[in-house]
PDB file of C-alpha atoms and ligand atoms in Angstrom:
ATOM      1  CA  UNK A 120      -6.134 -16.586 -15.185  1.00  0.00           C
ATOM      2  CA  UNK A 121      -8.822 -16.284 -12.573  1.00  0.00           C
ATOM      3  CA  UNK A 122      -7.364 -18.945 -10.280  1.00  0.00           C
ATOM      4  CA  UNK A 123      -3.920 -17.295 -10.454  1.00  0.00           C
ATOM      5  CA  UNK A 124      -5.674 -14.018  -9.778  1.00  0.00           C
ATOM      6  CA  UNK A 125      -7.502 -15.067  -6.666  1.00  0.00           C
ATOM      7  CA  UNK A 126      -4.522 -16.867  -5.165  1.00  0.00           C
ATOM      8  CA  UNK A 127      -2.470 -13.734  -5.731  1.00  0.00           C
ATOM      9  CA  UNK A 128      -5.050 -11.563  -4.031  1.00  0.00           C
ATOM     10  CA  UNK A 129      -5.052 -13.887  -0.997  1.00  0.00           C
ATOM     11  CA  UNK A 130      -1.296 -13.962  -0.900  1.00  0.00           C
ATOM     12  CA  UNK A 131      -1.439 -10.207  -1.180  1.00  0.00           C
ATOM     13  CA  UNK A 132      -3.601  -9.880   1.914  1.00  0.00           C
ATOM     14  CA  UNK A 133      -1.399 -12.216   3.926  1.00  0.00           C
ATOM     15  CA  UNK A 134       1.701 -10.339   2.806  1.00  0.00           C
ATOM     16  CA  UNK A 135       0.089  -7.079   3.764  1.00  0.00           C
ATOM     17  CA  UNK A 136      -0.725  -8.345   7.248  1.00  0.00           C
ATOM     18  CA  UNK A 137       2.668  -9.947   7.737  1.00  0.00           C
ATOM     19  CA  UNK A 138       4.781  -7.093   6.459  1.00  0.00           C
ATOM     20  CA  UNK A 139       3.043  -3.958   7.636  1.00  0.00           C
ATOM     21  CA  UNK A 140       4.307  -1.892  10.542  1.00  0.00           C
ATOM     22  CA  UNK A 141       2.673   1.262  11.752  1.00  0.00           C
ATOM     23  CA  UNK A 142       3.947   4.198  13.771  1.00  0.00           C
ATOM     24  CA  UNK A 143       0.829   4.503  15.878  1.00  0.00           C
ATOM     25  CA  UNK A 144      -2.604   3.114  16.638  1.00  0.00           C
ATOM     26  CA  UNK A 145      -4.233   5.813  14.515  1.00  0.00           C
ATOM     27  CA  UNK A 146      -1.850   5.132  11.673  1.00  0.00           C
ATOM     28  CA  UNK A 147      -2.692   1.418  11.804  1.00  0.00           C
ATOM     29  CA  UNK A 148      -6.411   2.079  11.849  1.00  0.00           C
ATOM     30  CA  UNK A 149      -6.303   4.498   8.959  1.00  0.00           C
ATOM     31  CA  UNK A 150      -4.180   2.199   6.799  1.00  0.00           C
ATOM     32  CA  UNK A 151      -6.049  -1.007   7.539  1.00  0.00           C
ATOM     33  CA  UNK A 152      -9.361   0.699   6.792  1.00  0.00           C
ATOM     34  CA  UNK A 153      -7.927   1.999   3.537  1.00  0.00           C
ATOM     35  CA  UNK A 154      -6.506  -1.396   2.547  1.00  0.00           C
ATOM     36  CA  UNK A 155      -9.781  -3.229   3.147  1.00  0.00           C
ATOM     37  CA  UNK A 156     -11.808  -0.416   1.674  1.00  0.00           C
ATOM     38  CA  UNK A 157      -9.979  -1.054  -1.586  1.00  0.00           C
ATOM     39  CA  UNK A 158     -10.895  -4.735  -1.346  1.00  0.00           C
ATOM     40  CA  UNK A 159     -14.550  -3.852  -0.832  1.00  0.00           C
ATOM     41  CA  UNK A 160     -14.795  -4.534   2.896  1.00  0.00           C
ATOM     42  CA  UNK A 161     -15.556  -2.155   5.727  1.00  0.00           C
ATOM     43  CA  UNK A 162     -13.687  -2.496   9.017  1.00  0.00           C
ATOM     44  CA  UNK A 163     -14.900  -1.651  12.489  1.00  0.00           C
ATOM     45  CA  UNK A 164     -13.286  -1.795  15.916  1.00  0.00           C
ATOM     46  CA  UNK A 165     -14.374  -4.721  18.061  1.00  0.00           C
ATOM     47  CA  UNK A 166     -12.207  -4.085  21.063  1.00  0.00           C
ATOM     48  CA  UNK A 167      -9.191  -1.940  21.826  1.00  0.00           C
ATOM     49  CA  UNK A 168      -6.804  -0.497  24.366  1.00  0.00           C
ATOM     50  CA  UNK A 169      -5.280   2.464  22.705  1.00  0.00           C
ATOM     51  CA  UNK A 170      -1.702   1.880  23.789  1.00  0.00           C
ATOM     52  CA  UNK A 171      -1.685  -1.931  23.664  1.00  0.00           C
ATOM     53  CA  UNK A 172      -3.869  -3.731  21.143  1.00  0.00           C
ATOM     54  CA  UNK A 173      -6.857  -3.541  18.876  1.00  0.00           C
ATOM     55  CA  UNK A 174      -9.177  -6.208  17.519  1.00  0.00           C
ATOM     56  CA  UNK A 175     -10.735  -5.283  14.205  1.00  0.00           C
ATOM     57  CA  UNK A 176     -13.705  -6.952  12.619  1.00  0.00           C
ATOM     58  CA  UNK A 177     -15.633  -6.828   9.387  1.00  0.00           C
ATOM     59  CA  UNK A 178     -18.182  -4.031   9.385  1.00  0.00           C
ATOM     60  CA  UNK A 179     -20.804  -6.696   8.662  1.00  0.00           C
ATOM     61  CA  UNK A 180     -20.054  -8.777  11.742  1.00  0.00           C
ATOM     62  CA  UNK A 181     -22.762  -9.004  14.362  1.00  0.00           C
ATOM     63  CA  UNK A 182     -26.441  -9.571  13.855  1.00  0.00           C
ATOM     64  CA  UNK A 183     -29.312  -7.184  13.536  1.00  0.00           C
ATOM     65  CA  UNK A 184     -30.894  -6.527  16.889  1.00  0.00           C
ATOM     66  CA  UNK A 185     -34.422  -5.177  17.146  1.00  0.00           C
ATOM     67  CA  UNK A 186     -34.442  -1.874  18.919  1.00  0.00           C
ATOM     68  CA  UNK A 187     -36.522  -1.677  22.085  1.00  0.00           C
ATOM     69  CA  UNK A 188     -40.027  -0.472  21.309  1.00  0.00           C
ATOM     70  CA  UNK A 189     -39.632   2.860  23.127  1.00  0.00           C
ATOM     71  CA  UNK A 190     -36.431   3.847  21.358  1.00  0.00           C
ATOM     72  CA  UNK A 191     -37.697   2.746  17.974  1.00  0.00           C
ATOM     73  CA  UNK A 192     -40.720   4.967  18.279  1.00  0.00           C
ATOM     74  CA  UNK A 193     -38.462   7.940  18.840  1.00  0.00           C
ATOM     75  CA  UNK A 194     -36.450   7.240  15.707  1.00  0.00           C
ATOM     76  CA  UNK A 195     -37.401   9.240  12.684  1.00  0.00           C
ATOM     77  CA  UNK A 196     -38.128   7.425   9.445  1.00  0.00           C
ATOM     78  CA  UNK A 197     -34.960   8.904   7.933  1.00  0.00           C
ATOM     79  CA  UNK A 198     -32.824   7.509  10.714  1.00  0.00           C
ATOM     80  CA  UNK A 199     -34.295   4.037  10.298  1.00  0.00           C
ATOM     81  CA  UNK A 200     -33.485   4.065   6.609  1.00  0.00           C
ATOM     82  CA  UNK A 201     -29.878   4.986   7.385  1.00  0.00           C
ATOM     83  CA  UNK A 202     -29.488   2.148   9.866  1.00  0.00           C
ATOM     84  CA  UNK A 203     -26.903  -0.406   8.776  1.00  0.00           C
ATOM     85  CA  UNK A 204     -28.280  -3.050  11.127  1.00  0.00           C
ATOM     86  CA  UNK A 205     -30.302  -4.944   8.547  1.00  0.00           C
ATOM     87  CA  UNK A 206     -27.189  -5.513   6.434  1.00  0.00           C
ATOM     88  CA  UNK A 207     -25.197  -7.354   9.125  1.00  0.00           C
ATOM     89  CA  UNK A 208     -24.260 -10.924   8.182  1.00  0.00           C
ATOM     90  CA  UNK A 209     -22.496 -12.062  11.367  1.00  0.00           C
ATOM     91  CA  UNK A 210     -19.270 -12.132   9.338  1.00  0.00           C
ATOM     92  CA  UNK A 211     -16.441 -13.957  11.189  1.00  0.00           C
ATOM     93  CA  UNK A 212     -13.577 -11.860   9.712  1.00  0.00           C
ATOM     94  CA  UNK A 213     -11.201 -10.532  12.407  1.00  0.00           C
ATOM     95  CA  UNK A 214      -7.634  -9.302  12.617  1.00  0.00           C
ATOM     96  CA  UNK A 215      -5.675  -8.017  15.549  1.00  0.00           C
ATOM     97  CA  UNK A 216      -3.127  -5.256  15.951  1.00  0.00           C
ATOM     98  CA  UNK A 217      -0.542  -5.131  18.724  1.00  0.00           C
ATOM     99  CA  UNK A 218       2.032  -2.634  19.840  1.00  0.00           C
ATOM    100  CA  UNK A 219       5.451  -4.283  19.869  1.00  0.00           C
ATOM    101  CA  UNK A 220       8.360  -3.617  22.197  1.00  0.00           C
ATOM    102  CA  UNK A 221       9.898  -1.365  19.518  1.00  0.00           C
ATOM    103  CA  UNK A 222       6.820   0.868  19.749  1.00  0.00           C
ATOM    104  CA  UNK A 223       5.583  -0.111  16.273  1.00  0.00           C
ATOM    105  CA  UNK A 224       2.206  -1.691  15.657  1.00  0.00           C
ATOM    106  CA  UNK A 225       1.962  -5.020  13.817  1.00  0.00           C
ATOM    107  CA  UNK A 226      -0.971  -7.004  12.490  1.00  0.00           C
ATOM    108  CA  UNK A 227      -1.916 -10.655  12.712  1.00  0.00           C
ATOM    109  CA  UNK A 228      -4.860 -12.512  11.216  1.00  0.00           C
ATOM    110  CA  UNK A 229      -7.505 -14.117  13.457  1.00  0.00           C
ATOM    111  CA  UNK A 230      -9.989 -15.124  10.758  1.00  0.00           C
ATOM    112  CA  UNK A 231      -9.653 -13.892   7.184  1.00  0.00           C
ATOM    113  CA  UNK A 232     -12.897 -15.400   5.921  1.00  0.00           C
ATOM    114  CA  UNK A 233     -15.897 -13.296   4.952  1.00  0.00           C
ATOM    115  CA  UNK A 234     -19.329 -14.868   4.659  1.00  0.00           C
ATOM    116  CA  UNK A 235     -20.443 -12.402   1.986  1.00  0.00           C
ATOM    117  CA  UNK A 236     -19.240 -10.957  -1.302  1.00  0.00           C
ATOM    118  CA  UNK A 237     -17.133  -7.762  -1.200  1.00  0.00           C
ATOM    119  CA  UNK A 238     -19.030  -4.582  -1.915  1.00  0.00           C
ATOM    120  CA  UNK A 239     -18.147  -3.116  -5.274  1.00  0.00           C
ATOM    121  CA  UNK A 240     -19.710   0.243  -4.506  1.00  0.00           C
ATOM    122  CA  UNK A 241     -18.336   1.386  -1.173  1.00  0.00           C
ATOM    123  CA  UNK A 242     -19.872   4.850  -1.360  1.00  0.00           C
ATOM    124  CA  UNK A 243     -22.713   3.875   0.950  1.00  0.00           C
ATOM    125  CA  UNK A 244     -20.558   1.762   3.222  1.00  0.00           C
ATOM    126  CA  UNK A 245     -20.373   2.877   6.858  1.00  0.00           C
ATOM    127  CA  UNK A 246     -16.565   2.816   6.897  1.00  0.00           C
ATOM    128  CA  UNK A 247     -16.160   4.766   3.674  1.00  0.00           C
ATOM    129  CA  UNK A 248     -17.026   8.000   5.424  1.00  0.00           C
ATOM    130  CA  UNK A 249     -13.798   7.717   7.387  1.00  0.00           C
ATOM    131  CA  UNK A 250     -11.530   7.545   4.354  1.00  0.00           C
ATOM    132  CA  UNK A 251     -10.428  10.755   2.668  1.00  0.00           C
ATOM    133  CA  UNK A 252     -11.411  10.478  -1.026  1.00  0.00           C
ATOM    134  CA  UNK A 253      -7.911  11.398  -2.251  1.00  0.00           C
ATOM    135  CA  UNK A 254      -6.553   8.275  -0.522  1.00  0.00           C
ATOM    136  CA  UNK A 255      -8.826   5.888  -2.352  1.00  0.00           C
ATOM    137  CA  UNK A 256      -6.985   5.730  -5.686  1.00  0.00           C
ATOM    138  CA  UNK A 257      -3.548   5.529  -4.098  1.00  0.00           C
ATOM    139  CA  UNK A 258      -4.675   2.840  -1.741  1.00  0.00           C
ATOM    140  CA  UNK A 259      -6.374   0.874  -4.480  1.00  0.00           C
ATOM    141  CA  UNK A 260      -3.158   0.913  -6.439  1.00  0.00           C
ATOM    142  CA  UNK A 261      -1.083  -0.062  -3.405  1.00  0.00           C
ATOM    143  CA  UNK A 262      -3.455  -2.881  -2.617  1.00  0.00           C
ATOM    144  CA  UNK A 263      -3.190  -4.263  -6.112  1.00  0.00           C
ATOM    145  CA  UNK A 264       0.545  -3.830  -6.002  1.00  0.00           C
ATOM    146  CA  UNK A 265       0.903  -5.679  -2.724  1.00  0.00           C
ATOM    147  CA  UNK A 266       2.667  -2.702  -1.162  1.00  0.00           C
ATOM    148  CA  UNK A 267       1.667  -2.133   2.418  1.00  0.00           C
ATOM    149  CA  UNK A 268       1.050   1.608   2.647  1.00  0.00           C
ATOM    150  CA  UNK A 269       3.699   2.269   5.286  1.00  0.00           C
ATOM    151  CA  UNK A 270       6.290  -0.104   4.036  1.00  0.00           C
ATOM    152  CA  UNK A 271       9.362   1.093   2.204  1.00  0.00           C
ATOM    153  CA  UNK A 272      12.074  -0.996   0.723  1.00  0.00           C
ATOM    154  CA  UNK A 273      15.272  -0.450   2.598  1.00  0.00           C
ATOM    155  CA  UNK A 274      18.317   0.101   0.441  1.00  0.00           C
ATOM    156  CA  UNK A 275      20.724  -0.540   3.298  1.00  0.00           C
ATOM    157  CA  UNK A 276      21.316  -4.183   2.442  1.00  0.00           C
ATOM    158  CA  UNK A 277      22.580  -3.377  -0.987  1.00  0.00           C
ATOM    159  CA  UNK A 278      24.214   0.036  -0.707  1.00  0.00           C
ATOM    160  CA  UNK A 279      26.313   2.016   1.749  1.00  0.00           C
ATOM    161  CA  UNK A 280      26.355   5.354   3.545  1.00  0.00           C
ATOM    162  CA  UNK A 281      28.565   8.026   2.056  1.00  0.00           C
ATOM    163  CA  UNK A 282      27.700  10.536   4.735  1.00  0.00           C
ATOM    164  CA  UNK A 283      25.022  11.777   7.060  1.00  0.00           C
ATOM    165  CA  UNK A 284      23.292  15.098   7.123  1.00  0.00           C
ATOM    166  CA  UNK A 285      20.692  16.680   9.356  1.00  0.00           C
ATOM    167  CA  UNK A 286      18.258  18.840   7.444  1.00  0.00           C
ATOM    168  CA  UNK A 287      15.797  21.360   8.758  1.00  0.00           C
ATOM    169  CA  UNK A 288      13.341  20.470   6.010  1.00  0.00           C
ATOM    170  CA  UNK A 289      13.140  17.953   3.185  1.00  0.00           C
ATOM    171  CA  UNK A 290      12.834  20.544   0.443  1.00  0.00           C
ATOM    172  CA  UNK A 291      14.865  21.390  -2.655  1.00  0.00           C
ATOM    173  CA  UNK A 292      16.736  24.246  -0.968  1.00  0.00           C
ATOM    174  CA  UNK A 293      18.004  21.996   1.810  1.00  0.00           C
ATOM    175  CA  UNK A 294      18.758  19.085  -0.527  1.00  0.00           C
ATOM    176  CA  UNK A 295      20.670  21.420  -2.872  1.00  0.00           C
ATOM    177  CA  UNK A 296      22.829  22.519   0.025  1.00  0.00           C
ATOM    178  CA  UNK A 297      23.473  18.924   1.122  1.00  0.00           C
ATOM    179  CA  UNK A 298      24.188  17.567  -2.363  1.00  0.00           C
ATOM    180  CA  UNK A 299      26.474  20.504  -3.168  1.00  0.00           C
ATOM    181  CA  UNK A 300      28.432  19.860   0.033  1.00  0.00           C
ATOM    182  CA  UNK A 301      28.695  16.173  -0.927  1.00  0.00           C
ATOM    183  CA  UNK A 302      29.830  17.162  -4.411  1.00  0.00           C
ATOM    184  CA  UNK A 303      32.591  19.320  -2.924  1.00  0.00           C
ATOM    185  CA  UNK A 304      33.820  16.425  -0.787  1.00  0.00           C
ATOM    186  CA  UNK A 305      34.021  14.169  -3.852  1.00  0.00           C
ATOM    187  CA  UNK A 306      36.004  16.821  -5.719  1.00  0.00           C
ATOM    188  CA  UNK A 307      35.709  18.095  -9.238  1.00  0.00           C
ATOM    189  CA  UNK A 308      35.064  15.576 -11.973  1.00  0.00           C
ATOM    190  CA  UNK A 309      34.152  12.858  -9.501  1.00  0.00           C
ATOM    191  CA  UNK A 310      30.586  11.800  -9.415  1.00  0.00           C
ATOM    192  CA  UNK A 311      28.791   8.641  -8.327  1.00  0.00           C
ATOM    193  CA  UNK A 312      27.726   6.396 -11.195  1.00  0.00           C
ATOM    194  CA  UNK A 313      24.521   5.329  -9.446  1.00  0.00           C
ATOM    195  CA  UNK A 314      22.449   6.902  -6.682  1.00  0.00           C
ATOM    196  CA  UNK A 315      19.575   4.961  -5.160  1.00  0.00           C
ATOM    197  CA  UNK A 316      16.675   6.939  -3.745  1.00  0.00           C
ATOM    198  CA  UNK A 317      13.193   6.344  -2.555  1.00  0.00           C
ATOM    199  CA  UNK A 318      10.479   8.378  -4.228  1.00  0.00           C
ATOM    200  CA  UNK A 319      11.606  11.658  -2.674  1.00  0.00           C
ATOM    201  CA  UNK A 320      10.792  14.012  -5.536  1.00  0.00           C
ATOM    202  CA  UNK A 321      12.598  17.070  -4.158  1.00  0.00           C
ATOM    203  CA  UNK A 322      15.792  15.062  -3.692  1.00  0.00           C
ATOM    204  CA  UNK A 323      15.466  13.434  -7.100  1.00  0.00           C
ATOM    205  CA  UNK A 324      15.158  16.845  -8.779  1.00  0.00           C
ATOM    206  CA  UNK A 325      18.267  18.110  -7.028  1.00  0.00           C
ATOM    207  CA  UNK A 326      20.270  14.987  -7.925  1.00  0.00           C
ATOM    208  CA  UNK A 327      19.252  15.354 -11.562  1.00  0.00           C
ATOM    209  CA  UNK A 328      20.462  18.995 -11.527  1.00  0.00           C
ATOM    210  CA  UNK A 329      23.666  18.472  -9.570  1.00  0.00           C
ATOM    211  CA  UNK A 330      24.731  15.095 -10.967  1.00  0.00           C
ATOM    212  CA  UNK A 331      23.291  15.113 -14.497  1.00  0.00           C
ATOM    213  CA  UNK A 332      25.349  12.111 -15.623  1.00  0.00           C
ATOM    214  CA  UNK A 333      24.539   9.933 -12.616  1.00  0.00           C
ATOM    215  CA  UNK A 334      21.942   7.177 -13.039  1.00  0.00           C
ATOM    216  CA  UNK A 335      19.094   7.661 -10.657  1.00  0.00           C
ATOM    217  CA  UNK A 336      17.829   4.239  -9.752  1.00  0.00           C
ATOM    218  CA  UNK A 337      14.323   4.721  -8.559  1.00  0.00           C
ATOM    219  CA  UNK A 338      11.551   2.178  -8.264  1.00  0.00           C
ATOM    220  CA  UNK A 339       9.088   4.974  -8.830  1.00  0.00           C
ATOM    221  CA  UNK A 340      10.649   5.876 -12.200  1.00  0.00           C
ATOM    222  CA  UNK A 341      10.746   2.262 -13.292  1.00  0.00           C
ATOM    223  CA  UNK A 342       7.130   1.825 -12.348  1.00  0.00           C
ATOM    224  CA  UNK A 343       6.181   5.042 -14.142  1.00  0.00           C
ATOM    225  CA  UNK A 344       7.743   3.629 -17.304  1.00  0.00           C
ATOM    226  CA  UNK A 345       6.040   0.282 -16.893  1.00  0.00           C
ATOM    227  CA  UNK A 346       2.688   1.992 -16.387  1.00  0.00           C
ATOM    228  CA  UNK A 347       3.181   4.319 -19.357  1.00  0.00           C
ATOM    229  CA  UNK A 348       4.180   1.532 -21.727  1.00  0.00           C
ATOM    230  CA  UNK A 349       2.290  -1.522 -20.588  1.00  0.00           C
ATOM    231  CA  UNK A 350      -1.222  -0.322 -19.829  1.00  0.00           C
ATOM    232  CA  UNK A 351      -2.113   0.030 -23.511  1.00  0.00           C
ATOM    233  CA  UNK A 352      -1.208  -3.607 -24.138  1.00  0.00           C
ATOM    234  CA  UNK A 353      -4.085  -4.842 -22.006  1.00  0.00           C
ATOM    235  CA  UNK A 354      -7.614  -4.913 -23.328  1.00  0.00           C
ATOM    236  CA  UNK A 355      -9.173  -5.620 -19.951  1.00  0.00           C
ATOM    237  CA  UNK A 356      -8.316  -3.548 -16.899  1.00  0.00           C
ATOM    238  CA  UNK A 357      -8.464  -6.669 -14.654  1.00  0.00           C
ATOM    239  CA  UNK A 358      -5.615  -8.208 -16.669  1.00  0.00           C
ATOM    240  CA  UNK A 359      -3.593  -5.030 -16.317  1.00  0.00           C
ATOM    241  CA  UNK A 360      -4.236  -4.889 -12.545  1.00  0.00           C
ATOM    242  CA  UNK A 361      -3.104  -8.490 -12.258  1.00  0.00           C
ATOM    243  CA  UNK A 362       0.023  -7.735 -14.259  1.00  0.00           C
ATOM    244  CA  UNK A 363       0.896  -4.745 -12.019  1.00  0.00           C
ATOM    245  CA  UNK A 364       0.192  -6.773  -8.887  1.00  0.00           C
ATOM    246  CA  UNK A 365       2.538  -9.459 -10.073  1.00  0.00           C
ATOM    247  CA  UNK A 366       5.203  -6.962 -11.149  1.00  0.00           C
ATOM    248  CA  UNK A 367       5.125  -5.160  -7.813  1.00  0.00           C
ATOM    249  CA  UNK A 368       5.312  -8.440  -5.940  1.00  0.00           C
ATOM    250  CA  UNK A 369       8.605  -8.970  -7.772  1.00  0.00           C
ATOM    251  CA  UNK A 370       9.907  -5.464  -7.056  1.00  0.00           C
ATOM    252  CA  UNK A 371       9.011  -5.522  -3.382  1.00  0.00           C
ATOM    253  CA  UNK A 372      10.088  -9.089  -2.626  1.00  0.00           C
ATOM    254  CA  UNK A 373      11.717  -9.023   0.794  1.00  0.00           C
ATOM    255  CA  UNK A 374      13.719 -12.232   0.504  1.00  0.00           C
ATOM    256  CA  UNK A 375      15.498 -14.080  -2.274  1.00  0.00           C
ATOM    257  CA  UNK A 376      13.105 -17.038  -1.970  1.00  0.00           C
ATOM    258  CA  UNK A 377      10.106 -14.768  -2.241  1.00  0.00           C
ATOM    259  CA  UNK A 378      11.692 -13.053  -5.216  1.00  0.00           C
ATOM    260  CA  UNK A 379      12.172 -16.389  -7.029  1.00  0.00           C
ATOM    261  CA  UNK A 380       8.560 -17.332  -6.332  1.00  0.00           C
ATOM    262  CA  UNK A 381       7.196 -13.944  -7.436  1.00  0.00           C
ATOM    263  CA  UNK A 382       9.446 -13.899 -10.467  1.00  0.00           C
ATOM    264  CA  UNK A 383       8.127 -17.322 -11.458  1.00  0.00           C
ATOM    265  CA  UNK A 384       4.531 -16.104 -11.280  1.00  0.00           C
ATOM    266  CA  UNK A 385       5.429 -12.948 -13.139  1.00  0.00           C
ATOM    267  CA  UNK A 386       7.209 -14.877 -15.904  1.00  0.00           C
ATOM    268  CA  UNK A 387       4.092 -16.960 -16.322  1.00  0.00           C
ATOM    269  CA  UNK A 388       1.959 -13.847 -16.826  1.00  0.00           C
ATOM    270  CA  UNK A 389       4.603 -12.183 -18.966  1.00  0.00           C
ATOM    271  CA  UNK A 390       4.859 -15.166 -21.277  1.00  0.00           C
ATOM    272  CA  UNK A 391       1.294 -14.433 -22.303  1.00  0.00           C
ATOM    273  CA  UNK A 392       2.631 -11.435 -24.177  1.00  0.00           C
ATOM    274  CA  UNK A 393       6.099 -11.158 -25.707  1.00  0.00           C
ATOM    275  CA  UNK A 394       5.460  -7.458 -26.297  1.00  0.00           C
ATOM    276  CA  UNK A 395       5.233  -6.881 -22.557  1.00  0.00           C
ATOM    277  CA  UNK A 396       8.438  -8.792 -21.953  1.00  0.00           C
ATOM    278  CA  UNK A 397      10.460  -6.664 -24.355  1.00  0.00           C
ATOM    279  CA  UNK A 398       8.928  -3.389 -23.152  1.00  0.00           C
ATOM    280  CA  UNK A 399       9.777  -4.271 -19.600  1.00  0.00           C
ATOM    281  CA  UNK A 400      13.375  -4.954 -20.537  1.00  0.00           C
ATOM    282  CA  UNK A 401      13.575  -1.496 -22.168  1.00  0.00           C
ATOM    283  CA  UNK A 402      11.971   0.138 -19.182  1.00  0.00           C
ATOM    284  CA  UNK A 403      14.545  -1.331 -16.831  1.00  0.00           C
ATOM    285  CA  UNK A 404      17.418  -0.304 -19.064  1.00  0.00           C
ATOM    286  CA  UNK A 405      16.261   3.314 -19.270  1.00  0.00           C
ATOM    287  CA  UNK A 406      16.311   3.737 -15.524  1.00  0.00           C
TER     288      UNK A 406
HETATM  289 ZN1  LIG B 719     -17.052  -9.609   6.153  1.00  0.00          ZN
END
């Protein structure tokens, strides 16, 4: 189990770096910090030009430098205790971010090796102060799931446009108007058998009200079912995390080859429990 686990976590990091795209420099920074925070590593900026590139490094890179005598004397005892300098390990970890011609920021690895163990308690970590606490759980889950925070699965390869609409706001009132207009175009008694959405809760509520017999195919709903039914089958939370990581790798596979590979790994984990296999089949059928 543990060797499968660690290879998955590495693959997860590489996938994250390869697949993620960010709207802006700030967006990249926030997400990368959150991703590595969840892995137990702080990230700091080594070098950057705000509209072009950024080089990020492990927060433990660099070595402790003695402060000049004069300055050190001025430091209060409290300040010296807070100093992170003595913890530096000259860690070689570095990744770079670049703004592409499409205006989106992408990541590439420079050196993914750390020369120290990840920190399990990040509360005292210098970079943890920059992460809003409400993000931590979400990010931890996304990290385990292999879902880059900004990445969404496009449905355009497998479905088609029935119409376009410009909305002032993405709220239930606006969605109700749009879905009702769509319903009128289809005519009475006609309704789609399947609608695919992302996890847009307002839209999903409206679809459920307006098209009660239509199947709403939503990754979020499937995952909710998997979480609700499968978690209790695992005695150890690490096993459950590994199961969810593997499951999400399957769901978010971007190519057929990757899907086959992820499915293979998932089947291996799933075969450890027949109960999980049958629950998963039910979960997929219900949504
Ligand atoms: Zn490091």
